[in-house]
């Protein structure tokens, strides 16, 4: 019996969302009075693997095999499930990233495990095994009971936070049984804008709506985001009009996010937009219409013209940082 | 070419979400149901790929008889035929199993789903179907091309995209960008009434998870308004009071 956490590497490095998943898995392992093992697939330096110890992983299974350097959903799912079986893991934790979303369901089927994804809380064990997850695009939370022997939990970004719990991580090589049939989907190309903060797990998000009038006005949104170390996002009509890429569209039919700070500029706050952003911890709304529905769910607001307020806000942030 | 598209029946996006039975059941009173918006994207792409007699599109829904108007809507958008697996979808595992079992009975080149359903937001069904069938699953795609034997897909990743090529059968879950959602026209609506909609029984499978109860998020306090000229004060509040910057 142990807890296994999958640590997704990007170009040999772990991101904050991974440390968060490890922190969470460590807390779960503590609840269960057991140890935490991490599994990493692909080429990661030993020094980087060691950092997982800081968040409580006492062992790290390192899968360095040549064939698995690049993410292949089916093969990675097989490797993680195999490790879970060999480790006798009762609980498998992943982050609910784009790749995690593709892996967790396959792992769950392989292990005949109940799966809870988008999980926002530690398990409760007083009444079986229950976790809380978001439902109805953030309009509600559901308490899910997992009744299978093995359980898979996919953690919502920013739900738990990174918590240090230093342990000395022992690195072991793990050689899985790879099946050729797991490689029929082939990755041809990866395009990644490394200079930008990724939206789904960003701590701060600066978002623009139709109130910004056109794509040419996004300079100030990007400048504010860069100053704050934030990701940029937009409302649906903005991406529909191709002012911004679809990958920035947040809301019920876009990405659901839960940053610590969401700054909405020139967005009215339609129910479908709110669905995807309402689990943000703090919401700031800048809108020239005092009646904009977004103010009803905001923590802080400025009623004013974005074209005057945002440049001043940029100055204020610069002054604050100086 | 044969494409299977999974359709889920979800509350309209403007629905105010409330619960009954001591917060154990979603309150369906007065709720309008729609084809899950992401499934509509998957369906629209399937129809585009089959245009000009290149293939047929079957839609499948796991649901009880009240989902039939939603299935007819999918037929009106342009699917050729529909199957309903007669059972209330217990969870993603159950739903995916039913769809996989059905898919085994017919020779589909690909199975398309929406990236997630907007009610339970599982985003699980597509990958589970892939696993049940032992075929690749590509989650959250934003582009899909098919040349009759090889598919080229673009999948979303943090900060970018991955281009994937698959020869042979696969499952994909579609998000925005994959297609413009098609709107049913009058002819579609008329013909939907007579297109085949068959009903099959569900197969038993163990239950691994269940929803015990729901909660709505706590209401936020009232907004603290800062005058437009006092942006420095806002920064101060975010730093010292909210502690987020
Ligand atoms: C099925 C369905 C799904 C949907 N899914 C989503 C979704 O996932 N995400 C999403 O965002 N939307 C979604 N929508 C659309 C949603 O209903 C709204 O239409 C959309 O969110 C509005 O975008 P907006 O706030 O940018 O634009 P608008 O509603 O046009 O609002 C613009 C706002 O900008 C303000 N403004 C104008 N000029 C200025 C200025 N100079 N300075 C400051 N403020 C200014 C205005 O006061 C107004 O409040 C969906 C709709 C449907 C039907």
PDB file of N, CA and C in Angstrom, chain A residues 71 73-74 97-99 102 105-106 110 112 115 117 133 135-137 139-145 147 184 186 188-189 191 193 198 246-247 249 252-254 272 278 280-281 295 297-301 312 320, chain B residues 13 15 17 38 93 118-122 124 127-128 130-131 135-137 139 155-165 176 206-210 212-215 217 220 223-226 231 235 239 241:
ATOM      1  N   UNK A  71       6.091  12.221 -25.004  1.00  0.00           N
ATOM      2  CA  UNK A  71       4.799  11.838 -24.445  1.00  0.00           C
ATOM      3  C   UNK A  71       3.958  11.073 -25.470  1.00  0.00           C
ATOM      4  N   UNK A  73       0.383   9.185 -25.047  1.00  0.00           N
ATOM      5  CA  UNK A  73      -0.665   8.988 -24.044  1.00  0.00           C
ATOM      6  C   UNK A  73      -0.835   7.531 -23.637  1.00  0.00           C
ATOM      7  N   UNK A  74      -1.040   6.668 -24.653  1.00  0.00           N
ATOM      8  CA  UNK A  74      -1.343   5.269 -24.368  1.00  0.00           C
ATOM      9  C   UNK A  74      -0.184   4.575 -23.639  1.00  0.00           C
ATOM     10  N   UNK A  97      -3.667  18.367 -15.737  1.00  0.00           N
ATOM     11  CA  UNK A  97      -3.154  19.158 -16.858  1.00  0.00           C
ATOM     12  C   UNK A  97      -3.731  18.583 -18.140  1.00  0.00           C
ATOM     13  N   UNK A  98      -3.385  19.163 -19.275  1.00  0.00           N
ATOM     14  CA  UNK A  98      -3.880  18.610 -20.549  1.00  0.00           C
ATOM     15  C   UNK A  98      -3.464  17.151 -20.690  1.00  0.00           C
ATOM     16  N   UNK A  99      -2.205  16.849 -20.359  1.00  0.00           N
ATOM     17  CA  UNK A  99      -1.771  15.460 -20.486  1.00  0.00           C
ATOM     18  C   UNK A  99      -2.412  14.596 -19.408  1.00  0.00           C
ATOM     19  N   UNK A 102      -5.717  13.214 -20.251  1.00  0.00           N
ATOM     20  CA  UNK A 102      -5.721  12.077 -21.166  1.00  0.00           C
ATOM     21  C   UNK A 102      -5.244  10.794 -20.509  1.00  0.00           C
ATOM     22  N   UNK A 105      -7.968   8.815 -17.102  1.00  0.00           N
ATOM     23  CA  UNK A 105      -9.042   7.862 -17.406  1.00  0.00           C
ATOM     24  C   UNK A 105      -8.516   6.498 -17.858  1.00  0.00           C
ATOM     25  N   UNK A 106      -7.428   6.502 -18.615  1.00  0.00           N
ATOM     26  CA  UNK A 106      -6.888   5.217 -19.089  1.00  0.00           C
ATOM     27  C   UNK A 106      -6.313   4.435 -17.918  1.00  0.00           C
ATOM     28  N   UNK A 110      -7.482   0.717 -16.567  1.00  0.00           N
ATOM     29  CA  UNK A 110      -6.503  -0.375 -16.415  1.00  0.00           C
ATOM     30  C   UNK A 110      -6.515  -0.946 -15.003  1.00  0.00           C
ATOM     31  N   UNK A 112      -9.009  -0.699 -12.879  1.00  0.00           N
ATOM     32  CA  UNK A 112     -10.375  -0.825 -12.370  1.00  0.00           C
ATOM     33  C   UNK A 112     -10.558   0.097 -11.158  1.00  0.00           C
ATOM     34  N   UNK A 115     -12.271   7.078 -10.500  1.00  0.00           N
ATOM     35  CA  UNK A 115     -11.497   8.276 -10.836  1.00  0.00           C
ATOM     36  C   UNK A 115     -12.256   9.526 -10.425  1.00  0.00           C
ATOM     37  N   UNK A 117     -11.700  13.590 -10.985  1.00  0.00           N
ATOM     38  CA  UNK A 117     -10.799  14.578 -11.574  1.00  0.00           C
ATOM     39  C   UNK A 117     -11.257  15.981 -11.232  1.00  0.00           C
ATOM     40  N   UNK A 133     -14.866  17.811  -5.945  1.00  0.00           N
ATOM     41  CA  UNK A 133     -14.410  18.230  -7.265  1.00  0.00           C
ATOM     42  C   UNK A 133     -15.371  19.287  -7.811  1.00  0.00           C
ATOM     43  N   UNK A 135     -17.973  20.870 -10.467  1.00  0.00           N
ATOM     44  CA  UNK A 135     -18.971  20.352 -11.398  1.00  0.00           C
ATOM     45  C   UNK A 135     -19.722  21.541 -11.983  1.00  0.00           C
ATOM     46  N   UNK A 136     -20.462  21.291 -13.031  1.00  0.00           N
ATOM     47  CA  UNK A 136     -21.223  22.335 -13.702  1.00  0.00           C
ATOM     48  C   UNK A 136     -20.334  23.551 -13.981  1.00  0.00           C
ATOM     49  N   UNK A 137     -19.174  23.271 -14.547  1.00  0.00           N
ATOM     50  CA  UNK A 137     -18.239  24.317 -14.950  1.00  0.00           C
ATOM     51  C   UNK A 137     -18.002  25.342 -13.855  1.00  0.00           C
ATOM     52  N   UNK A 139     -19.904  26.065 -11.397  1.00  0.00           N
ATOM     53  CA  UNK A 139     -21.103  26.596 -10.749  1.00  0.00           C
ATOM     54  C   UNK A 139     -21.437  25.791  -9.492  1.00  0.00           C
ATOM     55  N   UNK A 140     -20.783  24.644  -9.298  1.00  0.00           N
ATOM     56  CA  UNK A 140     -21.054  23.827  -8.107  1.00  0.00           C
ATOM     57  C   UNK A 140     -19.838  22.953  -7.796  1.00  0.00           C
ATOM     58  N   UNK A 141     -19.873  22.377  -6.612  1.00  0.00           N
ATOM     59  CA  UNK A 141     -18.891  21.357  -6.235  1.00  0.00           C
ATOM     60  C   UNK A 141     -19.640  20.066  -5.967  1.00  0.00           C
ATOM     61  N   UNK A 142     -19.013  18.947  -6.282  1.00  0.00           N
ATOM     62  CA  UNK A 142     -19.635  17.651  -6.009  1.00  0.00           C
ATOM     63  C   UNK A 142     -18.727  16.869  -5.065  1.00  0.00           C
ATOM     64  N   UNK A 143     -19.332  16.183  -4.113  1.00  0.00           N
ATOM     65  CA  UNK A 143     -18.574  15.267  -3.262  1.00  0.00           C
ATOM     66  C   UNK A 143     -18.709  13.882  -3.869  1.00  0.00           C
ATOM     67  N   UNK A 144     -17.569  13.321  -4.256  1.00  0.00           N
ATOM     68  CA  UNK A 144     -17.565  12.041  -4.964  1.00  0.00           C
ATOM     69  C   UNK A 144     -17.011  10.964  -4.043  1.00  0.00           C
ATOM     70  N   UNK A 145     -17.693   9.841  -4.030  1.00  0.00           N
ATOM     71  CA  UNK A 145     -17.226   8.714  -3.249  1.00  0.00           C
ATOM     72  C   UNK A 145     -16.568   7.711  -4.195  1.00  0.00           C
ATOM     73  N   UNK A 147     -15.320   3.995  -4.516  1.00  0.00           N
ATOM     74  CA  UNK A 147     -15.587   2.770  -3.766  1.00  0.00           C
ATOM     75  C   UNK A 147     -14.688   1.613  -4.192  1.00  0.00           C
ATOM     76  N   UNK A 184       0.837   3.570 -31.422  1.00  0.00           N
ATOM     77  CA  UNK A 184       0.308   3.818 -32.767  1.00  0.00           C
ATOM     78  C   UNK A 184      -0.041   5.289 -33.017  1.00  0.00           C
ATOM     79  N   UNK A 186       1.553   8.857 -33.089  1.00  0.00           N
ATOM     80  CA  UNK A 186       2.929   9.343 -33.133  1.00  0.00           C
ATOM     81  C   UNK A 186       2.956  10.866 -33.045  1.00  0.00           C
ATOM     82  N   UNK A 188       4.284  14.227 -33.984  1.00  0.00           N
ATOM     83  CA  UNK A 188       5.055  14.718 -35.128  1.00  0.00           C
ATOM     84  C   UNK A 188       5.766  16.025 -34.796  1.00  0.00           C
ATOM     85  N   UNK A 189       5.156  16.794 -33.931  1.00  0.00           N
ATOM     86  CA  UNK A 189       5.712  18.125 -33.704  1.00  0.00           C
ATOM     87  C   UNK A 189       5.161  18.698 -32.406  1.00  0.00           C
ATOM     88  N   UNK A 191       4.859  22.492 -30.569  1.00  0.00           N
ATOM     89  CA  UNK A 191       5.096  23.929 -30.680  1.00  0.00           C
ATOM     90  C   UNK A 191       4.765  24.514 -29.327  1.00  0.00           C
ATOM     91  N   UNK A 193       5.238  27.950 -26.828  1.00  0.00           N
ATOM     92  CA  UNK A 193       5.723  29.302 -26.595  1.00  0.00           C
ATOM     93  C   UNK A 193       6.253  29.337 -25.176  1.00  0.00           C
ATOM     94  N   UNK A 198       1.741  29.658 -18.808  1.00  0.00           N
ATOM     95  CA  UNK A 198       0.642  28.848 -19.318  1.00  0.00           C
ATOM     96  C   UNK A 198      -0.629  29.098 -18.511  1.00  0.00           C
ATOM     97  N   UNK A 246      -7.851  30.677 -29.636  1.00  0.00           N
ATOM     98  CA  UNK A 246      -8.851  29.908 -28.875  1.00  0.00           C
ATOM     99  C   UNK A 246      -8.312  29.391 -27.550  1.00  0.00           C
ATOM    100  N   UNK A 247      -7.018  29.134 -27.513  1.00  0.00           N
ATOM    101  CA  UNK A 247      -6.445  28.565 -26.287  1.00  0.00           C
ATOM    102  C   UNK A 247      -6.512  29.550 -25.123  1.00  0.00           C
ATOM    103  N   UNK A 249      -9.320  31.331 -24.489  1.00  0.00           N
ATOM    104  CA  UNK A 249     -10.738  31.530 -24.150  1.00  0.00           C
ATOM    105  C   UNK A 249     -11.102  30.799 -22.853  1.00  0.00           C
ATOM    106  N   UNK A 252     -17.300  28.646 -19.640  1.00  0.00           N
ATOM    107  CA  UNK A 252     -17.975  27.357 -19.656  1.00  0.00           C
ATOM    108  C   UNK A 252     -17.579  26.515 -20.857  1.00  0.00           C
ATOM    109  N   UNK A 253     -17.396  27.154 -22.002  1.00  0.00           N
ATOM    110  CA  UNK A 253     -17.011  26.388 -23.183  1.00  0.00           C
ATOM    111  C   UNK A 253     -15.533  26.596 -23.514  1.00  0.00           C
ATOM    112  N   UNK A 254     -14.814  27.222 -22.623  1.00  0.00           N
ATOM    113  CA  UNK A 254     -13.378  27.378 -22.819  1.00  0.00           C
ATOM    114  C   UNK A 254     -12.665  26.678 -21.693  1.00  0.00           C
ATOM    115  N   UNK A 272     -21.954  32.318 -18.669  1.00  0.00           N
ATOM    116  CA  UNK A 272     -21.054  31.304 -19.239  1.00  0.00           C
ATOM    117  C   UNK A 272     -19.593  31.672 -19.018  1.00  0.00           C
ATOM    118  N   UNK A 278     -15.121  31.551 -11.858  1.00  0.00           N
ATOM    119  CA  UNK A 278     -15.615  31.933 -10.536  1.00  0.00           C
ATOM    120  C   UNK A 278     -14.886  31.234  -9.398  1.00  0.00           C
ATOM    121  N   UNK A 280     -11.775  31.412  -9.095  1.00  0.00           N
ATOM    122  CA  UNK A 280     -10.574  32.224  -8.829  1.00  0.00           C
ATOM    123  C   UNK A 280     -10.663  32.719  -7.395  1.00  0.00           C
ATOM    124  N   UNK A 281      -9.513  32.811  -6.718  1.00  0.00           N
ATOM    125  CA  UNK A 281      -9.584  33.222  -5.310  1.00  0.00           C
ATOM    126  C   UNK A 281      -9.957  34.690  -5.174  1.00  0.00           C
ATOM    127  N   UNK A 295     -19.412  42.802 -11.638  1.00  0.00           N
ATOM    128  CA  UNK A 295     -19.132  43.432 -10.340  1.00  0.00           C
ATOM    129  C   UNK A 295     -19.778  42.661  -9.191  1.00  0.00           C
ATOM    130  N   UNK A 297     -19.778  39.569  -8.646  1.00  0.00           N
ATOM    131  CA  UNK A 297     -18.966  38.446  -8.147  1.00  0.00           C
ATOM    132  C   UNK A 297     -17.518  38.863  -7.932  1.00  0.00           C
ATOM    133  N   UNK A 298     -17.252  40.176  -8.057  1.00  0.00           N
ATOM    134  CA  UNK A 298     -15.869  40.645  -7.934  1.00  0.00           C
ATOM    135  C   UNK A 298     -15.528  40.937  -6.486  1.00  0.00           C
ATOM    136  N   UNK A 299     -14.246  40.869  -6.160  1.00  0.00           N
ATOM    137  CA  UNK A 299     -13.780  41.278  -4.834  1.00  0.00           C
ATOM    138  C   UNK A 299     -13.388  42.748  -4.861  1.00  0.00           C
ATOM    139  N   UNK A 300     -12.745  43.161  -5.964  1.00  0.00           N
ATOM    140  CA  UNK A 300     -12.350  44.550  -6.129  1.00  0.00           C
ATOM    141  C   UNK A 300     -12.794  45.005  -7.504  1.00  0.00           C
ATOM    142  N   UNK A 301     -13.138  46.262  -7.616  1.00  0.00           N
ATOM    143  CA  UNK A 301     -13.572  46.737  -8.919  1.00  0.00           C
ATOM    144  C   UNK A 301     -13.172  48.180  -9.154  1.00  0.00           C
ATOM    145  N   UNK A 312      -2.749  53.332 -16.204  1.00  0.00           N
ATOM    146  CA  UNK A 312      -2.453  53.832 -14.848  1.00  0.00           C
ATOM    147  C   UNK A 312      -2.149  52.677 -13.901  1.00  0.00           C
ATOM    148  N   UNK A 320       4.990  49.912  -7.519  1.00  0.00           N
ATOM    149  CA  UNK A 320       4.951  48.952  -6.428  1.00  0.00           C
ATOM    150  C   UNK A 320       6.175  48.042  -6.456  1.00  0.00           C
TER     151      UNK A 320
ATOM    152  N   UNK B  13     -26.587  26.351 -21.156  1.00  0.00           N
ATOM    153  CA  UNK B  13     -25.508  27.066 -20.454  1.00  0.00           C
ATOM    154  C   UNK B  13     -25.993  28.187 -19.530  1.00  0.00           C
ATOM    155  N   UNK B  15     -28.441  27.902 -17.461  1.00  0.00           N
ATOM    156  CA  UNK B  15     -29.161  27.313 -16.330  1.00  0.00           C
ATOM    157  C   UNK B  15     -28.583  27.759 -14.993  1.00  0.00           C
ATOM    158  N   UNK B  17     -27.819  26.694 -11.530  1.00  0.00           N
ATOM    159  CA  UNK B  17     -27.630  25.346 -10.998  1.00  0.00           C
ATOM    160  C   UNK B  17     -28.118  25.283  -9.549  1.00  0.00           C
ATOM    161  N   UNK B  38     -19.464  21.060 -26.669  1.00  0.00           N
ATOM    162  CA  UNK B  38     -18.254  20.452 -27.241  1.00  0.00           C
ATOM    163  C   UNK B  38     -18.596  19.267 -28.142  1.00  0.00           C
ATOM    164  N   UNK B  93     -17.177   6.031 -16.298  1.00  0.00           N
ATOM    165  CA  UNK B  93     -16.739   4.645 -16.488  1.00  0.00           C
ATOM    166  C   UNK B  93     -17.867   3.819 -17.104  1.00  0.00           C
ATOM    167  N   UNK B 118     -20.451  19.788 -20.068  1.00  0.00           N
ATOM    168  CA  UNK B 118     -20.473  20.989 -19.244  1.00  0.00           C
ATOM    169  C   UNK B 118     -21.242  20.773 -17.950  1.00  0.00           C
ATOM    170  N   UNK B 119     -21.790  19.572 -17.717  1.00  0.00           N
ATOM    171  CA  UNK B 119     -22.435  19.353 -16.414  1.00  0.00           C
ATOM    172  C   UNK B 119     -21.461  18.731 -15.412  1.00  0.00           C
ATOM    173  N   UNK B 120     -20.987  17.519 -15.693  1.00  0.00           N
ATOM    174  CA  UNK B 120     -20.091  16.917 -14.718  1.00  0.00           C
ATOM    175  C   UNK B 120     -18.621  17.146 -15.040  1.00  0.00           C
ATOM    176  N   UNK B 121     -18.349  17.763 -16.210  1.00  0.00           N
ATOM    177  CA  UNK B 121     -16.981  18.152 -16.570  1.00  0.00           C
ATOM    178  C   UNK B 121     -15.948  17.050 -16.409  1.00  0.00           C
ATOM    179  N   UNK B 122     -16.367  15.806 -16.640  1.00  0.00           N
ATOM    180  CA  UNK B 122     -15.432  14.722 -16.401  1.00  0.00           C
ATOM    181  C   UNK B 122     -14.248  14.712 -17.338  1.00  0.00           C
ATOM    182  N   UNK B 124     -13.526  12.506 -19.182  1.00  0.00           N
ATOM    183  CA  UNK B 124     -12.967  11.171 -18.976  1.00  0.00           C
ATOM    184  C   UNK B 124     -13.388  10.177 -20.051  1.00  0.00           C
ATOM    185  N   UNK B 127     -11.004   9.076 -23.306  1.00  0.00           N
ATOM    186  CA  UNK B 127      -9.817   8.265 -23.001  1.00  0.00           C
ATOM    187  C   UNK B 127     -10.218   6.894 -22.453  1.00  0.00           C
ATOM    188  N   UNK B 128     -11.322   6.845 -21.706  1.00  0.00           N
ATOM    189  CA  UNK B 128     -11.779   5.544 -21.199  1.00  0.00           C
ATOM    190  C   UNK B 128     -12.228   4.635 -22.338  1.00  0.00           C
ATOM    191  N   UNK B 130     -11.089   4.707 -25.337  1.00  0.00           N
ATOM    192  CA  UNK B 130      -9.838   4.280 -25.954  1.00  0.00           C
ATOM    193  C   UNK B 130      -9.232   3.093 -25.218  1.00  0.00           C
ATOM    194  N   UNK B 131      -9.248   3.186 -23.908  1.00  0.00           N
ATOM    195  CA  UNK B 131      -8.654   2.111 -23.106  1.00  0.00           C
ATOM    196  C   UNK B 131      -9.488   0.834 -23.195  1.00  0.00           C
ATOM    197  N   UNK B 135      -7.307   1.246 -28.165  1.00  0.00           N
ATOM    198  CA  UNK B 135      -6.870   2.085 -29.290  1.00  0.00           C
ATOM    199  C   UNK B 135      -6.432   3.445 -28.739  1.00  0.00           C
ATOM    200  N   UNK B 136      -5.665   4.223 -29.526  1.00  0.00           N
ATOM    201  CA  UNK B 136      -5.188   5.508 -29.010  1.00  0.00           C
ATOM    202  C   UNK B 136      -6.339   6.472 -28.718  1.00  0.00           C
ATOM    203  N   UNK B 137      -6.121   7.324 -27.738  1.00  0.00           N
ATOM    204  CA  UNK B 137      -7.075   8.392 -27.465  1.00  0.00           C
ATOM    205  C   UNK B 137      -6.290   9.689 -27.419  1.00  0.00           C
ATOM    206  N   UNK B 139      -6.715  13.519 -26.295  1.00  0.00           N
ATOM    207  CA  UNK B 139      -7.636  14.370 -25.554  1.00  0.00           C
ATOM    208  C   UNK B 139      -7.431  15.835 -25.907  1.00  0.00           C
ATOM    209  N   UNK B 155      -3.275  18.682 -30.633  1.00  0.00           N
ATOM    210  CA  UNK B 155      -3.751  18.587 -29.274  1.00  0.00           C
ATOM    211  C   UNK B 155      -3.247  19.799 -28.505  1.00  0.00           C
ATOM    212  N   UNK B 156      -4.086  20.273 -27.602  1.00  0.00           N
ATOM    213  CA  UNK B 156      -3.670  21.399 -26.774  1.00  0.00           C
ATOM    214  C   UNK B 156      -2.692  20.914 -25.709  1.00  0.00           C
ATOM    215  N   UNK B 157      -1.614  21.664 -25.476  1.00  0.00           N
ATOM    216  CA  UNK B 157      -0.752  21.419 -24.321  1.00  0.00           C
ATOM    217  C   UNK B 157      -0.519  22.775 -23.654  1.00  0.00           C
ATOM    218  N   UNK B 158      -0.018  22.779 -22.425  1.00  0.00           N
ATOM    219  CA  UNK B 158       0.207  24.039 -21.738  1.00  0.00           C
ATOM    220  C   UNK B 158       1.131  24.909 -22.594  1.00  0.00           C
ATOM    221  N   UNK B 159       0.647  26.058 -22.960  1.00  0.00           N
ATOM    222  CA  UNK B 159       1.474  27.008 -23.699  1.00  0.00           C
ATOM    223  C   UNK B 159       1.741  26.642 -25.142  1.00  0.00           C
ATOM    224  N   UNK B 160       0.998  25.717 -25.714  1.00  0.00           N
ATOM    225  CA  UNK B 160       1.264  25.394 -27.109  1.00  0.00           C
ATOM    226  C   UNK B 160       0.409  24.272 -27.646  1.00  0.00           C
ATOM    227  N   UNK B 161       0.953  23.561 -28.607  1.00  0.00           N
ATOM    228  CA  UNK B 161       0.204  22.461 -29.204  1.00  0.00           C
ATOM    229  C   UNK B 161       1.152  21.335 -29.602  1.00  0.00           C
ATOM    230  N   UNK B 162       0.568  20.160 -29.748  1.00  0.00           N
ATOM    231  CA  UNK B 162       1.316  18.994 -30.157  1.00  0.00           C
ATOM    232  C   UNK B 162       0.609  18.466 -31.408  1.00  0.00           C
ATOM    233  N   UNK B 163       1.362  18.113 -32.400  1.00  0.00           N
ATOM    234  CA  UNK B 163       0.763  17.557 -33.622  1.00  0.00           C
ATOM    235  C   UNK B 163       0.974  16.040 -33.589  1.00  0.00           C
ATOM    236  N   UNK B 164      -0.121  15.302 -33.774  1.00  0.00           N
ATOM    237  CA  UNK B 164      -0.068  13.851 -33.621  1.00  0.00           C
ATOM    238  C   UNK B 164      -0.619  13.199 -34.883  1.00  0.00           C
ATOM    239  N   UNK B 165      -0.004  12.111 -35.275  1.00  0.00           N
ATOM    240  CA  UNK B 165      -0.497  11.388 -36.438  1.00  0.00           C
ATOM    241  C   UNK B 165      -0.893   9.969 -36.010  1.00  0.00           C
ATOM    242  N   UNK B 176     -12.766  23.676 -28.969  1.00  0.00           N
ATOM    243  CA  UNK B 176     -12.925  24.757 -29.923  1.00  0.00           C
ATOM    244  C   UNK B 176     -11.820  24.751 -30.959  1.00  0.00           C
ATOM    245  N   UNK B 206     -19.298  -2.936 -13.025  1.00  0.00           N
ATOM    246  CA  UNK B 206     -19.216  -2.531 -11.615  1.00  0.00           C
ATOM    247  C   UNK B 206     -19.196  -1.012 -11.479  1.00  0.00           C
ATOM    248  N   UNK B 207     -19.721  -0.505 -10.383  1.00  0.00           N
ATOM    249  CA  UNK B 207     -19.705   0.927 -10.128  1.00  0.00           C
ATOM    250  C   UNK B 207     -18.512   1.258  -9.235  1.00  0.00           C
ATOM    251  N   UNK B 208     -17.714   2.215  -9.680  1.00  0.00           N
ATOM    252  CA  UNK B 208     -16.483   2.529  -8.955  1.00  0.00           C
ATOM    253  C   UNK B 208     -16.551   3.879  -8.250  1.00  0.00           C
ATOM    254  N   UNK B 209     -17.498   4.698  -8.674  1.00  0.00           N
ATOM    255  CA  UNK B 209     -17.603   6.011  -8.032  1.00  0.00           C
ATOM    256  C   UNK B 209     -19.056   6.445  -8.036  1.00  0.00           C
ATOM    257  N   UNK B 210     -19.395   7.323  -7.104  1.00  0.00           N
ATOM    258  CA  UNK B 210     -20.739   7.900  -7.132  1.00  0.00           C
ATOM    259  C   UNK B 210     -20.703   9.278  -6.487  1.00  0.00           C
ATOM    260  N   UNK B 212     -22.080  11.819  -3.971  1.00  0.00           N
ATOM    261  CA  UNK B 212     -22.893  11.772  -2.755  1.00  0.00           C
ATOM    262  C   UNK B 212     -23.736  13.028  -2.612  1.00  0.00           C
ATOM    263  N   UNK B 213     -23.109  14.176  -2.769  1.00  0.00           N
ATOM    264  CA  UNK B 213     -23.891  15.408  -2.728  1.00  0.00           C
ATOM    265  C   UNK B 213     -23.184  16.566  -3.408  1.00  0.00           C
ATOM    266  N   UNK B 214     -23.945  17.648  -3.559  1.00  0.00           N
ATOM    267  CA  UNK B 214     -23.447  18.838  -4.248  1.00  0.00           C
ATOM    268  C   UNK B 214     -23.459  20.025  -3.297  1.00  0.00           C
ATOM    269  N   UNK B 215     -22.687  21.011  -3.687  1.00  0.00           N
ATOM    270  CA  UNK B 215     -22.694  22.272  -2.955  1.00  0.00           C
ATOM    271  C   UNK B 215     -22.573  23.373  -3.986  1.00  0.00           C
ATOM    272  N   UNK B 217     -20.991  27.174  -4.658  1.00  0.00           N
ATOM    273  CA  UNK B 217     -19.902  27.920  -4.035  1.00  0.00           C
ATOM    274  C   UNK B 217     -20.461  28.986  -3.086  1.00  0.00           C
ATOM    275  N   UNK B 220     -19.789  35.391  -2.828  1.00  0.00           N
ATOM    276  CA  UNK B 220     -18.688  36.295  -2.531  1.00  0.00           C
ATOM    277  C   UNK B 220     -19.216  37.506  -1.780  1.00  0.00           C
ATOM    278  N   UNK B 223     -18.436  43.751  -3.614  1.00  0.00           N
ATOM    279  CA  UNK B 223     -17.229  44.251  -4.261  1.00  0.00           C
ATOM    280  C   UNK B 223     -16.746  45.530  -3.575  1.00  0.00           C
ATOM    281  N   UNK B 224     -15.435  45.648  -3.464  1.00  0.00           N
ATOM    282  CA  UNK B 224     -14.837  46.870  -2.942  1.00  0.00           C
ATOM    283  C   UNK B 224     -14.454  47.720  -4.143  1.00  0.00           C
ATOM    284  N   UNK B 225     -15.127  48.842  -4.305  1.00  0.00           N
ATOM    285  CA  UNK B 225     -14.837  49.675  -5.476  1.00  0.00           C
ATOM    286  C   UNK B 225     -13.730  50.678  -5.160  1.00  0.00           C
ATOM    287  N   UNK B 226     -12.828  50.810  -6.121  1.00  0.00           N
ATOM    288  CA  UNK B 226     -11.712  51.737  -5.991  1.00  0.00           C
ATOM    289  C   UNK B 226     -11.898  52.791  -7.078  1.00  0.00           C
ATOM    290  N   UNK B 231      -5.428  53.822  -8.908  1.00  0.00           N
ATOM    291  CA  UNK B 231      -4.945  52.469  -9.208  1.00  0.00           C
ATOM    292  C   UNK B 231      -3.878  52.021  -8.201  1.00  0.00           C
ATOM    293  N   UNK B 235      -3.515  48.382  -6.192  1.00  0.00           N
ATOM    294  CA  UNK B 235      -2.296  47.571  -6.077  1.00  0.00           C
ATOM    295  C   UNK B 235      -1.989  47.306  -4.603  1.00  0.00           C
ATOM    296  N   UNK B 239      -1.907  43.722  -2.694  1.00  0.00           N
ATOM    297  CA  UNK B 239      -0.663  43.292  -2.047  1.00  0.00           C
ATOM    298  C   UNK B 239      -0.885  43.046  -0.553  1.00  0.00           C
ATOM    299  N   UNK B 241      -3.897  43.419   1.453  1.00  0.00           N
ATOM    300  CA  UNK B 241      -5.138  42.849   1.978  1.00  0.00           C
ATOM    301  C   UNK B 241      -5.387  41.460   1.381  1.00  0.00           C
TER     302      UNK B 241
END
